[in-house]
Each structure stands twice: as C-alpha cells, then as structure tokens.
mmCIF file of C-alpha atoms and ligand atoms in Angstrom:
data_model
loop_
_atom_site.group_PDB
_atom_site.id
_atom_site.type_symbol
_atom_site.label_atom_id
_atom_site.label_comp_id
_atom_site.label_asym_id
_atom_site.label_seq_id
_atom_site.Cartn_x
_atom_site.Cartn_y
_atom_site.Cartn_z
ATOM 1 C CA UNK G 18 -0.066 -0.019 0.002
ATOM 2 C CA UNK G 19 1.493 3.340 -0.995
ATOM 3 C CA UNK G 20 1.657 5.957 2.012
ATOM 4 C CA UNK G 21 -1.413 8.302 2.132
ATOM 5 C CA UNK G 22 -0.874 11.678 0.301
ATOM 6 C CA UNK G 23 -1.208 14.794 2.289
ATOM 7 C CA UNK G 24 -3.642 16.054 -0.273
ATOM 8 C CA UNK G 25 -5.864 12.861 0.808
ATOM 9 C CA UNK G 26 -5.529 13.644 4.504
ATOM 10 C CA UNK G 27 -2.169 11.876 5.299
ATOM 11 C CA UNK G 28 0.826 13.449 7.054
ATOM 12 C CA UNK G 29 2.872 15.959 4.871
ATOM 13 C CA UNK G 30 6.490 14.820 3.986
ATOM 14 C CA UNK G 31 7.594 18.263 6.056
ATOM 15 C CA UNK G 32 6.065 20.390 8.296
ATOM 16 C CA UNK G 33 7.225 23.636 6.656
ATOM 17 C CA UNK G 34 6.925 24.837 3.084
ATOM 18 C CA UNK G 35 9.868 24.805 0.825
ATOM 19 C CA UNK G 36 9.920 27.176 -2.214
ATOM 20 C CA UNK G 37 11.234 26.346 -5.651
ATOM 21 C CA UNK G 38 13.780 29.088 -5.391
ATOM 22 C CA UNK G 39 15.140 31.849 -3.107
ATOM 23 C CA UNK G 40 17.854 34.345 -2.500
ATOM 24 C CA UNK G 41 20.655 33.724 0.163
ATOM 25 C CA UNK G 42 21.476 36.947 1.873
ATOM 26 C CA UNK G 43 24.296 36.920 4.506
ATOM 27 C CA UNK G 44 25.593 39.753 7.048
ATOM 28 C CA UNK G 45 28.370 40.582 4.496
ATOM 29 C CA UNK G 46 25.626 41.367 1.892
ATOM 30 C CA UNK G 47 23.916 43.433 4.426
ATOM 31 C CA UNK G 48 27.024 45.275 5.408
ATOM 32 C CA UNK G 49 28.137 45.970 1.845
ATOM 33 C CA UNK G 50 24.586 47.595 1.020
ATOM 34 C CA UNK G 51 24.678 49.549 4.307
ATOM 35 C CA UNK G 52 28.155 50.903 3.577
ATOM 36 C CA UNK G 53 27.061 52.219 0.123
ATOM 37 C CA UNK G 54 24.017 53.985 1.621
ATOM 38 C CA UNK G 55 26.195 56.497 3.453
ATOM 39 C CA UNK G 56 28.504 57.174 0.539
ATOM 40 C CA UNK G 57 28.561 60.232 -1.689
ATOM 41 C CA UNK G 58 26.730 58.426 -4.514
ATOM 42 C CA UNK G 59 23.903 56.152 -4.039
ATOM 43 C CA UNK G 60 23.175 55.825 -7.750
ATOM 44 C CA UNK G 61 25.596 55.893 -10.845
ATOM 45 C CA UNK G 62 28.539 55.761 -8.547
ATOM 46 C CA UNK G 63 31.742 53.768 -7.911
ATOM 47 C CA UNK G 64 29.802 50.474 -7.034
ATOM 48 C CA UNK G 65 28.106 50.303 -10.465
ATOM 49 C CA UNK G 66 31.393 50.636 -12.254
ATOM 50 C CA UNK G 67 33.076 48.165 -9.886
ATOM 51 C CA UNK G 68 30.312 45.661 -10.536
ATOM 52 C CA UNK G 69 30.716 46.200 -14.270
ATOM 53 C CA UNK G 70 34.468 45.286 -13.878
ATOM 54 C CA UNK G 71 33.671 42.293 -11.810
ATOM 55 C CA UNK G 72 31.414 40.934 -14.357
ATOM 56 C CA UNK G 73 33.982 41.414 -16.950
ATOM 57 C CA UNK G 74 36.556 39.695 -14.736
ATOM 58 C CA UNK G 75 34.244 36.830 -14.062
ATOM 59 C CA UNK G 76 32.914 36.145 -17.564
ATOM 60 C CA UNK G 77 35.962 37.208 -19.532
ATOM 61 C CA UNK G 78 33.917 39.796 -21.637
ATOM 62 C CA UNK G 79 35.507 43.002 -22.733
ATOM 63 C CA UNK G 80 32.565 45.257 -21.532
ATOM 64 C CA UNK G 81 29.590 45.009 -19.360
ATOM 65 C CA UNK G 82 26.798 47.411 -18.826
ATOM 66 C CA UNK G 83 24.669 47.063 -15.355
ATOM 67 C CA UNK G 84 21.054 47.996 -15.760
ATOM 68 C CA UNK G 85 17.903 47.954 -13.658
ATOM 69 C CA UNK G 86 16.715 44.535 -14.409
ATOM 70 C CA UNK G 87 17.059 41.629 -16.856
ATOM 71 C CA UNK G 88 14.213 42.693 -19.061
ATOM 72 C CA UNK G 89 15.854 46.192 -19.509
ATOM 73 C CA UNK G 90 19.041 44.190 -20.397
ATOM 74 C CA UNK G 91 17.132 42.513 -23.219
ATOM 75 C CA UNK G 92 15.416 45.846 -24.345
ATOM 76 C CA UNK G 93 18.952 47.380 -24.487
ATOM 77 C CA UNK G 94 20.397 44.578 -26.483
ATOM 78 C CA UNK G 95 17.702 44.855 -28.984
ATOM 79 C CA UNK G 96 17.986 48.446 -29.242
ATOM 80 C CA UNK G 97 21.564 48.403 -29.462
ATOM 81 C CA UNK G 98 21.509 45.701 -32.139
ATOM 82 C CA UNK G 99 19.412 48.202 -34.464
ATOM 83 C CA UNK G 100 16.280 45.990 -34.344
ATOM 84 C CA UNK G 101 13.210 48.005 -35.351
ATOM 85 C CA UNK G 102 9.714 47.996 -36.749
ATOM 86 C CA UNK G 103 9.403 45.352 -39.643
ATOM 87 C CA UNK G 104 12.331 43.110 -38.276
ATOM 88 C CA UNK G 105 11.758 39.586 -36.839
ATOM 89 C CA UNK G 106 13.598 38.302 -33.881
ATOM 90 C CA UNK G 107 13.511 34.390 -33.340
ATOM 91 C CA UNK G 108 13.360 33.029 -29.869
ATOM 92 C CA UNK G 109 11.947 30.297 -27.902
ATOM 93 C CA UNK G 110 8.446 29.957 -26.370
ATOM 94 C CA UNK G 111 9.658 28.066 -23.335
ATOM 95 C CA UNK G 112 10.752 31.219 -21.412
ATOM 96 C CA UNK G 113 9.830 34.093 -19.437
ATOM 97 C CA UNK G 114 7.869 36.695 -21.588
ATOM 98 C CA UNK G 115 10.548 39.086 -21.294
ATOM 99 C CA UNK G 116 12.669 37.127 -24.046
ATOM 100 C CA UNK G 117 10.037 37.835 -26.665
ATOM 101 C CA UNK G 118 8.598 41.189 -25.179
ATOM 102 C CA UNK G 119 11.911 42.753 -25.808
ATOM 103 C CA UNK G 120 11.334 42.344 -29.663
ATOM 104 C CA UNK G 121 7.885 44.021 -29.256
ATOM 105 C CA UNK G 122 9.538 47.064 -27.316
ATOM 106 C CA UNK G 123 11.575 47.970 -30.322
ATOM 107 C CA UNK G 124 8.521 47.166 -32.756
ATOM 108 C CA UNK G 125 9.808 43.995 -34.094
ATOM 109 C CA UNK G 126 7.976 40.853 -34.322
ATOM 110 C CA UNK G 127 8.891 37.829 -32.139
ATOM 111 C CA UNK G 128 8.910 34.468 -34.005
ATOM 112 C CA UNK G 129 9.006 31.215 -32.076
ATOM 113 C CA UNK G 130 11.243 28.307 -32.933
ATOM 114 C CA UNK G 131 10.323 25.108 -31.259
ATOM 115 C CA UNK G 132 12.309 23.375 -28.602
ATOM 116 C CA UNK G 133 14.584 20.191 -28.654
ATOM 117 C CA UNK G 134 12.338 17.737 -26.729
ATOM 118 C CA UNK G 135 15.272 16.379 -24.789
ATOM 119 C CA UNK G 136 17.327 19.447 -23.908
ATOM 120 C CA UNK G 137 14.297 21.665 -23.733
ATOM 121 C CA UNK G 138 16.446 24.248 -25.472
ATOM 122 C CA UNK G 139 15.691 26.015 -28.753
ATOM 123 C CA UNK G 140 16.408 23.821 -31.678
ATOM 124 C CA UNK G 141 18.764 25.111 -34.409
ATOM 125 C CA UNK G 142 16.862 23.375 -37.095
ATOM 126 C CA UNK G 143 13.618 24.932 -35.929
ATOM 127 C CA UNK G 144 15.499 28.413 -36.007
ATOM 128 C CA UNK G 145 16.692 27.829 -39.451
ATOM 129 C CA UNK G 146 13.057 27.003 -40.498
ATOM 130 C CA UNK G 147 11.934 30.339 -39.118
ATOM 131 C CA UNK G 148 14.557 32.585 -41.002
ATOM 132 C CA UNK G 149 13.181 35.042 -43.450
ATOM 133 C CA UNK G 150 14.575 38.152 -45.243
ATOM 134 C CA UNK G 151 13.296 40.048 -42.125
ATOM 135 C CA UNK G 152 15.083 38.156 -39.567
ATOM 136 C CA UNK G 153 17.483 40.338 -37.695
ATOM 137 C CA UNK G 154 18.395 38.416 -34.552
ATOM 138 C CA UNK G 155 18.134 35.385 -32.550
ATOM 139 C CA UNK G 156 17.628 35.263 -28.843
ATOM 140 C CA UNK G 157 18.213 31.842 -27.454
ATOM 141 C CA UNK G 158 17.374 31.191 -23.734
ATOM 142 C CA UNK G 159 19.814 29.116 -21.690
ATOM 143 C CA UNK G 160 16.792 27.265 -20.053
ATOM 144 C CA UNK G 161 17.447 26.231 -16.501
ATOM 145 C CA UNK G 162 21.020 27.327 -17.047
ATOM 146 C CA UNK G 163 22.207 24.887 -19.621
ATOM 147 C CA UNK G 164 23.727 26.570 -22.587
ATOM 148 C CA UNK G 165 22.214 26.068 -25.950
ATOM 149 C CA UNK G 166 23.741 24.472 -28.975
ATOM 150 C CA UNK G 167 25.816 27.599 -29.869
ATOM 151 C CA UNK G 168 28.041 26.101 -32.511
ATOM 152 C CA UNK G 169 24.905 25.366 -34.585
ATOM 153 C CA UNK G 170 23.361 28.683 -33.592
ATOM 154 C CA UNK G 171 26.312 30.699 -34.448
ATOM 155 C CA UNK G 172 26.895 28.982 -37.797
ATOM 156 C CA UNK G 173 23.149 29.925 -38.635
ATOM 157 C CA UNK G 174 23.838 33.607 -37.601
ATOM 158 C CA UNK G 175 26.984 33.795 -39.657
ATOM 159 C CA UNK G 176 25.412 32.350 -42.634
ATOM 160 C CA UNK G 177 22.401 34.821 -42.466
ATOM 161 C CA UNK G 178 24.021 37.815 -40.924
ATOM 162 C CA UNK G 179 21.989 37.740 -37.776
ATOM 163 C CA UNK G 180 22.971 39.039 -34.266
ATOM 164 C CA UNK G 181 23.116 36.584 -31.616
ATOM 165 C CA UNK G 182 21.676 37.811 -28.287
ATOM 166 C CA UNK G 183 21.879 35.378 -25.417
ATOM 167 C CA UNK G 184 19.082 35.436 -22.650
ATOM 168 C CA UNK G 185 21.368 34.064 -19.978
ATOM 169 C CA UNK G 186 19.114 35.217 -17.076
ATOM 170 C CA UNK G 187 19.384 31.404 -15.827
ATOM 171 C CA UNK G 188 22.864 30.852 -16.778
ATOM 172 C CA UNK G 189 25.421 32.913 -15.014
ATOM 173 C CA UNK G 190 28.456 30.738 -13.993
ATOM 174 C CA UNK G 191 27.623 28.347 -16.708
ATOM 175 C CA UNK G 192 30.244 27.659 -19.506
ATOM 176 C CA UNK G 193 29.872 26.371 -23.046
ATOM 177 C CA UNK G 194 32.987 24.627 -24.325
ATOM 178 C CA UNK G 195 35.116 26.161 -21.702
ATOM 179 C CA UNK G 196 33.877 29.759 -22.397
ATOM 180 C CA UNK G 197 32.004 31.337 -19.638
ATOM 181 C CA UNK G 198 28.590 32.519 -20.695
ATOM 182 C CA UNK G 199 28.944 36.243 -21.276
ATOM 183 C CA UNK G 200 31.500 35.645 -24.243
ATOM 184 C CA UNK G 201 29.594 33.261 -26.369
ATOM 185 C CA UNK G 202 27.059 35.541 -28.059
ATOM 186 C CA UNK G 203 27.330 39.107 -29.420
ATOM 187 C CA UNK G 204 25.483 40.358 -26.472
ATOM 188 C CA UNK G 205 24.634 38.356 -23.409
ATOM 189 C CA UNK G 206 21.737 39.581 -20.998
ATOM 190 C CA UNK G 207 21.786 38.536 -17.326
ATOM 191 C CA UNK G 208 19.068 39.112 -14.431
ATOM 192 C CA UNK G 209 19.649 39.487 -10.812
ATOM 193 C CA UNK G 210 16.095 38.985 -9.704
ATOM 194 C CA UNK G 211 16.021 37.312 -6.177
ATOM 195 C CA UNK G 212 15.251 33.743 -7.584
ATOM 196 C CA UNK G 213 18.282 33.916 -9.915
ATOM 197 C CA UNK G 214 21.749 32.584 -8.961
ATOM 198 C CA UNK G 215 23.000 35.977 -7.736
ATOM 199 C CA UNK G 216 20.882 38.869 -6.861
ATOM 200 C CA UNK G 217 20.808 42.471 -6.747
ATOM 201 C CA UNK G 218 17.313 42.741 -5.493
ATOM 202 C CA UNK G 219 16.390 43.779 -8.926
ATOM 203 C CA UNK G 220 19.068 43.996 -11.630
ATOM 204 C CA UNK G 221 20.398 43.027 -14.837
ATOM 205 C CA UNK G 222 23.487 43.446 -17.070
ATOM 206 C CA UNK G 223 24.713 42.963 -20.945
ATOM 207 C CA UNK G 224 28.101 41.843 -21.646
ATOM 208 C CA UNK G 225 29.770 42.075 -25.014
ATOM 209 C CA UNK G 226 33.327 42.346 -26.716
ATOM 210 C CA UNK G 227 31.968 44.787 -29.232
ATOM 211 C CA UNK G 228 32.887 48.528 -28.669
ATOM 212 C CA UNK G 229 30.386 50.057 -30.571
ATOM 213 C CA UNK G 230 27.467 47.827 -29.152
ATOM 214 C CA UNK G 231 28.967 48.682 -25.669
ATOM 215 C CA UNK G 232 28.772 52.519 -26.296
ATOM 216 C CA UNK G 233 25.086 52.202 -27.676
ATOM 217 C CA UNK G 234 24.097 50.134 -24.435
ATOM 218 C CA UNK G 235 25.652 52.727 -22.217
ATOM 219 C CA UNK G 236 23.806 55.401 -23.876
ATOM 220 C CA UNK G 237 20.403 53.675 -23.953
ATOM 221 C CA UNK G 238 20.536 53.019 -20.193
ATOM 222 C CA UNK G 239 20.820 56.615 -19.610
ATOM 223 C CA UNK G 240 18.193 58.452 -21.763
ATOM 224 C CA UNK G 241 20.623 58.308 -24.785
ATOM 225 C CA UNK G 242 22.800 61.100 -23.116
ATOM 226 C CA UNK G 243 26.469 61.287 -24.061
ATOM 227 C CA UNK G 244 28.762 63.156 -21.626
ATOM 228 C CA UNK G 245 32.183 62.445 -22.829
ATOM 229 C CA UNK G 246 33.458 65.268 -25.105
ATOM 230 C CA UNK G 247 35.405 62.842 -27.249
ATOM 231 C CA UNK G 248 32.301 61.191 -28.356
ATOM 232 C CA UNK G 249 30.199 64.382 -28.992
ATOM 233 C CA UNK G 250 29.039 65.758 -32.522
ATOM 234 C CA UNK G 251 29.813 69.395 -31.607
ATOM 235 C CA UNK G 252 32.669 70.727 -29.662
ATOM 236 C CA UNK G 253 31.273 71.513 -26.338
ATOM 237 C CA UNK G 254 31.045 75.024 -25.130
ATOM 238 C CA UNK G 255 31.831 74.039 -21.507
ATOM 239 C CA UNK G 256 32.100 70.925 -19.164
ATOM 240 C CA UNK G 257 28.277 71.199 -18.482
ATOM 241 C CA UNK G 258 27.477 70.173 -22.149
ATOM 242 C CA UNK G 259 25.729 66.900 -22.790
ATOM 243 C CA UNK G 260 24.228 65.636 -25.839
ATOM 244 C CA UNK G 261 21.095 63.183 -26.402
ATOM 245 C CA UNK G 262 22.195 61.240 -29.353
ATOM 246 C CA UNK G 263 19.388 58.522 -29.306
ATOM 247 C CA UNK G 264 16.140 57.842 -27.540
ATOM 248 C CA UNK G 265 17.116 56.015 -24.314
ATOM 249 C CA UNK G 266 15.565 55.066 -21.062
ATOM 250 C CA UNK G 267 16.342 55.398 -17.266
ATOM 251 C CA UNK G 268 17.448 51.809 -16.823
ATOM 252 C CA UNK G 269 20.103 52.650 -14.168
ATOM 253 C CA UNK G 270 21.040 50.512 -11.274
ATOM 254 C CA UNK G 271 21.586 52.008 -8.056
ATOM 255 C CA UNK G 272 25.018 51.755 -6.026
ATOM 256 C CA UNK G 273 23.442 49.778 -3.236
ATOM 257 C CA UNK G 274 22.196 47.334 -5.715
ATOM 258 C CA UNK G 275 25.629 47.054 -7.166
ATOM 259 C CA UNK G 276 27.078 46.504 -4.020
ATOM 260 C CA UNK G 277 24.814 43.743 -3.226
ATOM 261 C CA UNK G 278 25.523 42.184 -6.627
ATOM 262 C CA UNK G 279 29.292 42.198 -5.953
ATOM 263 C CA UNK G 280 28.935 40.761 -2.562
ATOM 264 C CA UNK G 281 26.835 38.029 -3.982
ATOM 265 C CA UNK G 282 29.162 37.414 -6.762
ATOM 266 C CA UNK G 283 31.937 36.696 -4.177
ATOM 267 C CA UNK G 284 29.911 33.590 -3.606
ATOM 268 C CA UNK G 285 28.755 32.711 -7.279
ATOM 269 C CA UNK G 286 31.130 29.835 -7.375
ATOM 270 C CA UNK G 287 30.058 28.474 -4.093
ATOM 271 C CA UNK G 288 26.343 28.900 -5.124
ATOM 272 C CA UNK G 289 27.055 27.064 -8.289
ATOM 273 C CA UNK G 290 28.957 24.222 -6.527
ATOM 274 C CA UNK G 291 25.986 23.600 -4.114
ATOM 275 C CA UNK G 292 23.650 23.882 -6.759
ATOM 276 C CA UNK G 293 25.485 21.058 -8.665
ATOM 277 C CA UNK G 294 25.499 18.871 -5.650
ATOM 278 C CA UNK G 295 21.714 19.275 -5.314
ATOM 279 C CA UNK G 296 21.243 18.440 -9.010
ATOM 280 C CA UNK G 297 23.625 15.348 -8.601
ATOM 281 C CA UNK G 298 21.340 14.027 -5.856
ATOM 282 C CA UNK G 299 17.975 14.632 -7.599
ATOM 283 C CA UNK G 300 19.590 12.958 -10.917
ATOM 284 C CA UNK G 301 20.716 9.835 -8.873
ATOM 285 C CA UNK G 302 17.355 9.647 -7.124
ATOM 286 C CA UNK G 303 15.250 9.977 -10.090
ATOM 287 C CA UNK G 304 17.320 8.462 -13.001
ATOM 288 C CA UNK G 305 15.750 5.087 -12.839
ATOM 289 C CA UNK G 306 12.204 6.163 -12.409
ATOM 290 C CA UNK G 307 10.161 5.343 -15.511
ATOM 291 C CA UNK G 308 7.442 7.672 -14.664
ATOM 292 C CA UNK G 309 9.786 10.731 -14.579
ATOM 293 C CA UNK G 310 11.900 11.931 -17.536
ATOM 294 C CA UNK G 311 14.846 14.119 -16.907
ATOM 295 C CA UNK G 312 16.338 16.944 -18.708
ATOM 296 C CA UNK G 313 19.099 15.806 -21.041
ATOM 297 C CA UNK G 314 22.489 17.309 -20.117
ATOM 298 C CA UNK G 315 24.830 18.226 -23.078
ATOM 299 C CA UNK G 316 28.652 17.672 -22.630
ATOM 300 C CA UNK G 317 29.393 21.089 -24.114
ATOM 301 C CA UNK G 318 27.554 22.951 -21.078
ATOM 302 C CA UNK G 319 29.260 22.982 -17.733
ATOM 303 C CA UNK G 320 25.985 24.210 -16.117
ATOM 304 C CA UNK G 321 25.332 26.067 -13.102
ATOM 305 C CA UNK G 322 21.728 24.983 -12.820
ATOM 306 C CA UNK G 323 19.073 27.633 -11.986
ATOM 307 C CA UNK G 324 15.987 25.362 -12.146
ATOM 308 C CA UNK G 325 15.649 21.666 -11.706
ATOM 309 C CA UNK G 326 12.724 20.416 -13.971
ATOM 310 C CA UNK G 327 11.096 16.997 -13.701
ATOM 311 C CA UNK G 328 8.789 16.052 -16.532
ATOM 312 C CA UNK G 329 6.027 13.546 -15.718
ATOM 313 C CA UNK G 330 5.752 10.443 -18.094
ATOM 314 C CA UNK G 331 1.879 10.742 -18.054
ATOM 315 C CA UNK G 332 1.548 7.706 -19.908
ATOM 316 C CA UNK G 333 2.862 5.833 -16.588
ATOM 317 C CA UNK G 334 0.845 7.829 -14.170
ATOM 318 C CA UNK G 335 -2.811 8.051 -13.126
ATOM 319 C CA UNK G 336 -2.647 11.847 -12.471
ATOM 320 C CA UNK G 337 -2.394 14.897 -14.499
ATOM 321 C CA UNK G 338 0.320 17.601 -14.170
ATOM 322 C CA UNK G 339 -1.985 19.739 -12.111
ATOM 323 C CA UNK G 340 -2.809 16.975 -9.729
ATOM 324 C CA UNK G 341 0.777 16.116 -9.090
ATOM 325 C CA UNK G 342 1.585 19.824 -8.677
ATOM 326 C CA UNK G 343 -1.031 20.366 -6.104
ATOM 327 C CA UNK G 344 -0.352 17.194 -4.261
ATOM 328 C CA UNK G 345 3.436 18.340 -4.080
ATOM 329 C CA UNK G 346 2.202 21.479 -2.274
ATOM 330 C CA UNK G 347 0.083 19.637 0.071
ATOM 331 C CA UNK G 348 3.410 17.778 0.958
ATOM 332 C CA UNK G 349 4.775 21.282 1.676
ATOM 333 C CA UNK G 350 7.050 21.191 -1.453
ATOM 334 C CA UNK G 351 6.016 24.196 -3.370
ATOM 335 C CA UNK G 352 6.961 23.739 -7.095
ATOM 336 C CA UNK G 353 6.621 26.070 -10.016
ATOM 337 C CA UNK G 354 6.068 25.567 -13.657
ATOM 338 C CA UNK G 355 8.610 27.154 -16.031
ATOM 339 C CA UNK G 356 6.806 28.262 -18.576
ATOM 340 C CA UNK G 357 3.720 28.507 -20.126
ATOM 341 C CA UNK G 358 4.482 28.921 -23.705
ATOM 342 C CA UNK G 359 4.629 32.751 -24.073
ATOM 343 C CA UNK G 360 2.575 32.825 -27.156
ATOM 344 C CA UNK G 361 -0.385 31.250 -25.308
ATOM 345 C CA UNK G 362 -0.972 34.174 -23.263
ATOM 346 C CA UNK G 363 -3.921 36.397 -23.941
ATOM 347 C CA UNK G 364 -1.865 39.286 -25.205
ATOM 348 C CA UNK G 365 0.190 37.122 -27.703
ATOM 349 C CA UNK G 366 -3.168 35.576 -28.719
ATOM 350 C CA UNK G 367 -4.530 38.900 -29.454
ATOM 351 C CA UNK G 368 -1.584 39.420 -31.751
ATOM 352 C CA UNK G 369 -2.419 36.675 -33.809
ATOM 353 C CA UNK G 370 -0.302 33.722 -32.404
ATOM 354 C CA UNK G 371 -2.079 30.379 -32.401
ATOM 355 C CA UNK G 372 -1.954 27.379 -30.354
ATOM 356 C CA UNK G 373 -0.115 24.600 -32.208
ATOM 357 C CA UNK G 374 2.793 26.771 -33.391
ATOM 358 C CA UNK G 375 5.421 24.886 -31.302
ATOM 359 C CA UNK G 376 3.991 21.369 -30.616
ATOM 360 C CA UNK G 377 7.166 20.217 -28.709
ATOM 361 C CA UNK G 378 6.955 23.035 -26.321
ATOM 362 C CA UNK G 379 3.258 22.889 -25.830
ATOM 363 C CA UNK G 380 3.754 19.137 -25.144
ATOM 364 C CA UNK G 381 6.421 19.722 -22.613
ATOM 365 C CA UNK G 382 4.849 22.465 -20.840
ATOM 366 C CA UNK G 383 1.987 20.066 -19.937
ATOM 367 C CA UNK G 384 4.206 17.611 -18.107
ATOM 368 C CA UNK G 385 6.730 19.766 -16.353
ATOM 369 C CA UNK G 386 7.287 21.421 -13.063
ATOM 370 C CA UNK G 387 10.306 22.974 -11.254
ATOM 371 C CA UNK G 388 11.246 21.271 -8.011
ATOM 372 C CA UNK G 389 13.106 23.271 -5.230
ATOM 373 C CA UNK G 390 16.571 24.234 -5.982
ATOM 374 C CA UNK G 391 18.714 26.844 -4.413
ATOM 375 C CA UNK G 392 22.031 26.799 -2.480
ATOM 376 C CA UNK G 393 20.521 27.520 0.993
ATOM 377 C CA UNK G 394 18.694 24.224 0.826
ATOM 378 C CA UNK G 395 20.014 21.600 3.588
ATOM 379 C CA UNK G 396 20.772 18.122 2.555
ATOM 380 C CA UNK G 397 17.462 17.207 4.616
ATOM 381 C CA UNK G 398 15.465 19.616 2.442
ATOM 382 C CA UNK G 399 16.849 18.055 -0.353
ATOM 383 C CA UNK G 400 15.771 14.420 1.049
ATOM 384 C CA UNK G 401 12.351 15.918 1.562
ATOM 385 C CA UNK G 402 11.867 16.847 -1.861
ATOM 386 C CA UNK G 403 13.055 13.482 -3.109
ATOM 387 C CA UNK G 404 10.695 11.718 -0.600
ATOM 388 C CA UNK G 405 7.860 13.691 -1.767
ATOM 389 C CA UNK G 406 8.381 12.945 -5.293
ATOM 390 C CA UNK G 407 8.836 9.303 -4.592
ATOM 391 C CA UNK G 408 5.739 9.194 -2.380
ATOM 392 C CA UNK G 409 3.609 10.713 -5.139
ATOM 393 C CA UNK G 410 4.973 8.420 -7.956
ATOM 394 C CA UNK G 411 4.334 5.522 -5.877
ATOM 395 C CA UNK G 412 0.622 6.551 -5.180
ATOM 396 C CA UNK G 413 0.007 7.639 -8.748
ATOM 397 C CA UNK G 414 1.917 4.872 -10.572
ATOM 398 C CA UNK G 415 -0.342 3.003 -13.098
HETATM 399 C C1 LIG T 520 14.171 36.392 -14.993
HETATM 400 C C2 LIG T 520 14.117 36.336 -16.702
HETATM 401 C C3 LIG T 520 14.195 37.388 -17.305
HETATM 402 C C4 LIG T 520 13.925 38.846 -16.802
HETATM 403 O O1 LIG T 520 14.446 39.267 -15.841
HETATM 404 P P1 LIG T 520 14.135 40.346 -14.791
HETATM 405 O O2 LIG T 520 15.371 40.824 -14.087
HETATM 406 O O3 LIG T 520 13.099 39.647 -13.882
HETATM 407 O O4 LIG T 520 13.550 41.608 -15.591
HETATM 408 C C5 LIG T 520 14.202 37.326 -18.608
HETATM 409 N N1 LIG T 520 14.436 36.037 -19.208
HETATM 410 C C6 LIG T 520 14.413 34.885 -18.462
HETATM 411 C C7 LIG T 520 14.555 33.551 -19.272
HETATM 412 C C8 LIG T 520 14.056 34.976 -17.278
HETATM 413 O O5 LIG T 520 14.224 33.902 -16.237
#
C-alpha cells in the first residue's frame, strides 16, 4: 500500500513549506549595502562601475553594462542591435515573456522556434526554418542554466548575418565549451532577480566584446545622453554640455544594488557548486524512475543550474500534472511551472499567435514542474523533496 498523500489527509512529508527558489542574503551582503548607503553617490557611482568590472573579470567579456533588471538588459540589447519595426527576432516559447517582449518593445515581431524535446533548449533546425529576409536576431535562452547548442546557432547567425543575443537570465556561471557564458554571443543578458543565481534585489546586465555595441548600450541605459566630449558631435562650449544622441531610457541600477551584486558574486562559485551537488542528488534519485523524464544534459555545457525540472511521463501515471503539482504543495514542497509557452498568453493570442505553433514546447509544458533548487537548501530539505516526489509517484503509478 502506498503511503497516504497529504492531499488526501495523510501527513505531509515536511512541516514547513519549501519554495522552488530563493535568495541567500548574508551579513556581509547587508554590510556591503549599508556601507554604500552613506557614501557620496547612491546611484551611478563607484559600485556600479566596480560591478561592471567584476562581471567582465568573471565572464572574460570586454565590456559590461549594468542595468535596472534583466528585461531592461534584453530591451537595451535589441535597441543596440538596431532591431526595429518590420524586423523579426527568433526566440523560444519556453521562457519568461521578457525574452519575446523585448522584440515588441523595439517594434519588431517575435517569431517562435520550437524546442529540442530532450534538452528543452531552442532547436537550431527550427530556428533555421523560421529565418526570413526580415530576420535580424536570434535570442536563445539558456533554459534552466544549460547552454544552448551555440556552435550550430552561431553558424546559422553567420550564414544569415543575424545578431546573436543570449538570454542568460538562468545561466550566470555556466560555460559553453570552456567559454564562460557572457562571451559566447554578440551580447549576453543577465538577470539578478532574487530567484536567480546571484541577486541585486532587481538588476540586470549585458556583456559584449564589441566596442560600438557597448557604447550604444551605455547610452541607452541613460536616456541616450552622451557626456564624454570625445564622443560628441559638436565641440562642447563648456564642461556642462551633454548631448542626447538617441532615444534612451532610465534603466540605471543604484549603487546599493550594485554593492549587493558584488557581494553576491563573491559567492557565485560556491552557489554554483552547491547547486551542482543538489542536481547530482536529484539526478541519482530519479534516473531510474520510468514515471519521470529528466532534462538531457549536453557535454558542451558545464551548467550552473538555476532550475531543476521534472517531466512527468503521463503514460505511466494516473494523475495529471495539475494533480501532481497540487499534491506536492500539500506535502509542503512548493513547485513552479517554467513556463507557459509565451504565445499562449492572452496578449500574444490577441496579436494573432495560435496554439499549435510549437508542438514540442506545448507538449512539454503540459508535463513539467520545477522542484526546489537553491543553495541554502539543506541536505535534509533535498531529501524531503526526493521523498515527496517518490511518495507521489508510488501513489499515482499506473
Ligand atoms: C528572469 C528572466 C528574465 C527577466 O529578468 P528580470 O530581471 O526579472 O527582468 C528574462 N528572461 C528569463 C529567461 C528570465 O528567467
């Protein structure tokens, strides 16, 4: 007899809720933020510059521009790439909407390529099938932190003269073929939202090796205003002179956020190592269960995993994904689903995107959930998650 599930009145696997992700803030983080608060500049000051240098040192990229959030990073990258009305941008539907919204922000059309059903990342063959004369850029997403097939994607971009913008919101710390994410694409966008691997509260960044793109990104973050006389079109009358050279936004990050980011980055490798340990335990616990399908790991990606996704093999289970998800909640293991395919949202439907566009992404969406993965989890927490998954599988096994 399988154990009574909590959702049916049994005892939950644990007494307190575990969430799928959360930040880890230490006394050092608090101190770093507090010190900045009493400095001369609390925005656009030395911590922002230092955080950019730290991102360059960590990733190996030539330039970094820190911005207010990951969505702003994607918007800035699309603007710097010169993407505009009439252009098309290819991305994956299995992502947070920001990866596609950024194309809409600059007037372009997001085009959705389907995923590889094993790795869940965008499928290069599907990208190729989506390329038209209007295509300007590809925005692959390193889903769960695993790098996409960048050799194939780069070859397509070179062949068709497309800009490669990597949405690495999940992937700081990951390497593709020994190159750190941040140096693989033309521009790489990061997010420092609290559930991501390192946080600034809110924050984002773009890295690039290209001097011209860097200059545009920096202008775009600050209203398009140039303050360096060397880059001005007219000889300045005096030191107060500034020139607005393009339409930009206020996408600045504060110095106290940058201080938090730098303090967090001190522990990025430790966070990554702990995430890897947890992933290893989950992989070992679940690998022989035919009721579950695990995300395939590619050898080219040394992955700092942001999310751990289990796929239900619904043919072997008597429950639906919703039932499994709700039963996990009742066991006090709060999962999340990443993601509802972007174009299924009412807004994208109103733009004319239709169900059936990316059948592999739609099929996967019906079967997945992300189980808790964050470095502050204890070994006992990890054991509880494994126990809950096994308890449910035993109860719902056909
Ligand atoms: C979190 C996230 C973003 C957006 O980042 P914000 O900092 O929340 O604006 C973009 N793309 C993906 C894949 C994300 O997970």
